[in-house]
Amino acid sequence: MESLVNEEVKHLKFGRGSIVEEPAEHIKVRFQSGGAVKTFRFPDAFAGYLAFEKGELQKKYNEMAMSERRRRETGHREEILRMEEERKAAQLELLKHRRSAARTAKTVSGTADKKTK
């Protein structure tokens, strides 16, 4: 992937700036107003917060951000389904345990009644 360092971007709140660093999952942008450096999640920031000055880069990274978002959402849904299955299995085990304990208690109670007669 090409380096994005020195690419010009704009942000609705912070104005114009340029990318100064691009570690793995984040990018750092130095903004012209105040010279502040802000960190954004990459490539997610290009689907709503940041826009490249170059349209072709914006299109490319917007598509990448949307794809990444879909991938994460799918993973999140799968995690929720897995957790729901685990919860149902735990409830079933608890129900089995309670039924077994109730049968044991009934058997013990019936045995005690027979001994007292």
PDB file of C-alpha atoms in Angstrom:
ATOM      1  CA  MET A   1       0.000   0.000   0.000  1.00  0.00           C
ATOM      2  CA  GLU A   2       1.276   3.467  -0.849  1.00  0.00           C
ATOM      3  CA  SER A   3       2.309   5.857   1.883  1.00  0.00           C
ATOM      4  CA  LEU A   4      -0.258   8.450   2.875  1.00  0.00           C
ATOM      5  CA  VAL A   5       2.243  10.663   4.701  1.00  0.00           C
ATOM      6  CA  ASN A   6       1.969  14.280   3.485  1.00  0.00           C
ATOM      7  CA  GLU A   7      -1.434  13.683   1.840  1.00  0.00           C
ATOM      8  CA  GLU A   8      -3.792  16.602   2.379  1.00  0.00           C
ATOM      9  CA  VAL A   9      -7.076  15.963   4.196  1.00  0.00           C
ATOM     10  CA  LYS A  10      -9.920  18.017   5.598  1.00  0.00           C
ATOM     11  CA  HIS A  11     -12.070  17.620   8.686  1.00  0.00           C
ATOM     12  CA  LEU A  12     -15.334  19.443   9.382  1.00  0.00           C
ATOM     13  CA  LYS A  13     -14.270  20.640  12.835  1.00  0.00           C
ATOM     14  CA  PHE A  14     -10.462  20.879  12.605  1.00  0.00           C
ATOM     15  CA  GLY A  15     -10.192  22.120   9.008  1.00  0.00           C
ATOM     16  CA  ARG A  16      -7.363  21.266   6.627  1.00  0.00           C
ATOM     17  CA  GLY A  17      -4.366  19.206   7.571  1.00  0.00           C
ATOM     18  CA  SER A  18      -1.864  16.661   6.360  1.00  0.00           C
ATOM     19  CA  ILE A  19      -1.102  13.119   7.416  1.00  0.00           C
ATOM     20  CA  VAL A  20       2.136  13.024   9.384  1.00  0.00           C
ATOM     21  CA  GLU A  21       2.208   9.400  10.506  1.00  0.00           C
ATOM     22  CA  GLU A  22       0.450   6.166   9.627  1.00  0.00           C
ATOM     23  CA  PRO A  23       1.035   3.400  12.164  1.00  0.00           C
ATOM     24  CA  ALA A  24      -0.910   0.141  11.729  1.00  0.00           C
ATOM     25  CA  GLU A  25      -4.538   0.895  12.580  1.00  0.00           C
ATOM     26  CA  HIS A  26      -4.383   4.673  13.022  1.00  0.00           C
ATOM     27  CA  ILE A  27      -3.235   7.760  11.200  1.00  0.00           C
ATOM     28  CA  LYS A  28      -2.029  11.025  12.683  1.00  0.00           C
ATOM     29  CA  VAL A  29      -2.980  14.313  11.097  1.00  0.00           C
ATOM     30  CA  ARG A  30      -1.463  17.731  11.794  1.00  0.00           C
ATOM     31  CA  PHE A  31      -4.060  20.422  11.271  1.00  0.00           C
ATOM     32  CA  GLN A  32      -3.214  23.894  10.011  1.00  0.00           C
ATOM     33  CA  SER A  33      -5.388  25.626  12.608  1.00  0.00           C
ATOM     34  CA  GLY A  34      -3.334  25.481  15.796  1.00  0.00           C
ATOM     35  CA  GLY A  35      -0.940  22.807  14.541  1.00  0.00           C
ATOM     36  CA  ALA A  36      -2.621  20.157  16.668  1.00  0.00           C
ATOM     37  CA  VAL A  37      -1.931  16.514  15.805  1.00  0.00           C
ATOM     38  CA  LYS A  38      -4.995  14.266  16.052  1.00  0.00           C
ATOM     39  CA  THR A  39      -5.152  10.482  15.797  1.00  0.00           C
ATOM     40  CA  PHE A  40      -7.884   8.731  13.814  1.00  0.00           C
ATOM     41  CA  ARG A  41      -8.741   5.068  13.322  1.00  0.00           C
ATOM     42  CA  PHE A  42      -7.671   3.901   9.881  1.00  0.00           C
ATOM     43  CA  PRO A  43      -9.389   3.430   7.453  1.00  0.00           C
ATOM     44  CA  ASP A  44     -12.641   4.163   9.337  1.00  0.00           C
ATOM     45  CA  ALA A  45     -11.984   7.906   9.537  1.00  0.00           C
ATOM     46  CA  PHE A  46     -12.433   8.227   5.766  1.00  0.00           C
ATOM     47  CA  ALA A  47     -16.042   7.056   5.944  1.00  0.00           C
ATOM     48  CA  GLY A  48     -17.192  10.106   7.851  1.00  0.00           C
ATOM     49  CA  TYR A  49     -14.577  12.213   9.643  1.00  0.00           C
ATOM     50  CA  LEU A  50     -11.802  12.877   7.171  1.00  0.00           C
ATOM     51  CA  ALA A  51     -11.785  13.527   3.438  1.00  0.00           C
ATOM     52  CA  PHE A  52      -8.798  13.468   1.125  1.00  0.00           C
ATOM     53  CA  GLU A  53      -8.210  16.473  -1.081  1.00  0.00           C
ATOM     54  CA  LYS A  54      -7.634  13.995  -3.917  1.00  0.00           C
ATOM     55  CA  GLY A  55     -10.957  12.469  -4.968  1.00  0.00           C
ATOM     56  CA  GLU A  56      -9.467   9.173  -6.167  1.00  0.00           C
ATOM     57  CA  LEU A  57      -7.885   8.559  -2.744  1.00  0.00           C
ATOM     58  CA  GLN A  58     -11.157   9.438  -1.002  1.00  0.00           C
ATOM     59  CA  LYS A  59     -13.088   6.944  -3.119  1.00  0.00           C
ATOM     60  CA  LYS A  60     -10.523   4.186  -2.558  1.00  0.00           C
ATOM     61  CA  TYR A  61     -10.284   4.621   1.219  1.00  0.00           C
ATOM     62  CA  ASN A  62     -14.007   5.224   1.686  1.00  0.00           C
ATOM     63  CA  GLU A  63     -14.655   1.839   0.046  1.00  0.00           C
ATOM     64  CA  MET A  64     -11.953   0.285   2.216  1.00  0.00           C
ATOM     65  CA  ALA A  65     -13.501   1.812   5.353  1.00  0.00           C
ATOM     66  CA  MET A  66     -16.971   0.549   4.468  1.00  0.00           C
ATOM     67  CA  SER A  67     -15.608  -2.930   3.767  1.00  0.00           C
ATOM     68  CA  GLU A  68     -13.771  -2.937   7.102  1.00  0.00           C
ATOM     69  CA  ARG A  69     -16.903  -1.763   8.910  1.00  0.00           C
ATOM     70  CA  ARG A  70     -18.966  -4.565   7.329  1.00  0.00           C
ATOM     71  CA  ARG A  71     -16.313  -7.119   8.273  1.00  0.00           C
ATOM     72  CA  ARG A  72     -16.301  -5.937  11.892  1.00  0.00           C
ATOM     73  CA  GLU A  73     -20.114  -5.862  12.074  1.00  0.00           C
ATOM     74  CA  THR A  74     -20.294  -9.409  10.721  1.00  0.00           C
ATOM     75  CA  GLY A  75     -17.748 -10.530  13.305  1.00  0.00           C
ATOM     76  CA  HIS A  76     -19.697  -8.716  16.008  1.00  0.00           C
ATOM     77  CA  ARG A  77     -22.957 -10.420  14.975  1.00  0.00           C
ATOM     78  CA  GLU A  78     -21.226 -13.801  14.967  1.00  0.00           C
ATOM     79  CA  GLU A  79     -19.843 -13.119  18.455  1.00  0.00           C
ATOM     80  CA  ILE A  80     -23.328 -12.204  19.718  1.00  0.00           C
ATOM     81  CA  LEU A  81     -24.789 -15.408  18.226  1.00  0.00           C
ATOM     82  CA  ARG A  82     -22.006 -17.488  19.792  1.00  0.00           C
ATOM     83  CA  MET A  83     -22.595 -15.884  23.191  1.00  0.00           C
ATOM     84  CA  GLU A  84     -26.356 -16.459  22.873  1.00  0.00           C
ATOM     85  CA  GLU A  85     -25.758 -20.153  22.090  1.00  0.00           C
ATOM     86  CA  GLU A  86     -23.467 -20.433  25.136  1.00  0.00           C
ATOM     87  CA  ARG A  87     -26.100 -18.742  27.311  1.00  0.00           C
ATOM     88  CA  LYS A  88     -28.805 -21.150  26.091  1.00  0.00           C
ATOM     89  CA  ALA A  89     -26.541 -24.145  26.725  1.00  0.00           C
ATOM     90  CA  ALA A  90     -25.791 -22.880  30.252  1.00  0.00           C
ATOM     91  CA  GLN A  91     -29.520 -22.413  30.924  1.00  0.00           C
ATOM     92  CA  LEU A  92     -30.223 -25.946  29.710  1.00  0.00           C
ATOM     93  CA  GLU A  93     -27.493 -27.339  31.986  1.00  0.00           C
ATOM     94  CA  LEU A  94     -28.920 -25.395  34.922  1.00  0.00           C
ATOM     95  CA  LEU A  95     -32.412 -26.720  34.185  1.00  0.00           C
ATOM     96  CA  LYS A  96     -31.087 -30.297  34.015  1.00  0.00           C
ATOM     97  CA  HIS A  97     -29.254 -29.784  37.309  1.00  0.00           C
ATOM     98  CA  ARG A  98     -32.381 -28.407  39.002  1.00  0.00           C
ATOM     99  CA  ARG A  99     -34.513 -31.305  37.720  1.00  0.00           C
ATOM    100  CA  SER A 100     -31.925 -33.801  38.922  1.00  0.00           C
ATOM    101  CA  ALA A 101     -31.757 -32.096  42.318  1.00  0.00           C
ATOM    102  CA  ALA A 102     -35.565 -32.117  42.541  1.00  0.00           C
ATOM    103  CA  ARG A 103     -35.699 -35.862  41.738  1.00  0.00           C
ATOM    104  CA  THR A 104     -33.002 -36.546  44.325  1.00  0.00           C
ATOM    105  CA  ALA A 105     -34.874 -34.508  46.923  1.00  0.00           C
ATOM    106  CA  LYS A 106     -38.120 -36.337  46.099  1.00  0.00           C
ATOM    107  CA  THR A 107     -36.401 -39.727  46.347  1.00  0.00           C
ATOM    108  CA  VAL A 108     -34.792 -38.804  49.664  1.00  0.00           C
ATOM    109  CA  SER A 109     -38.105 -37.483  50.954  1.00  0.00           C
ATOM    110  CA  GLY A 110     -39.941 -40.662  49.828  1.00  0.00           C
ATOM    111  CA  THR A 111     -37.288 -42.859  51.456  1.00  0.00           C
ATOM    112  CA  ALA A 112     -37.575 -40.902  54.697  1.00  0.00           C
ATOM    113  CA  ASP A 113     -41.397 -41.265  54.637  1.00  0.00           C
ATOM    114  CA  LYS A 114     -41.082 -45.060  54.222  1.00  0.00           C
ATOM    115  CA  LYS A 115     -38.675 -45.302  57.185  1.00  0.00           C
ATOM    116  CA  THR A 116     -41.005 -43.353  59.500  1.00  0.00           C
ATOM    117  CA  LYS A 117     -43.969 -45.646  58.761  1.00  0.00           C
TER     118      LYS A 117
END
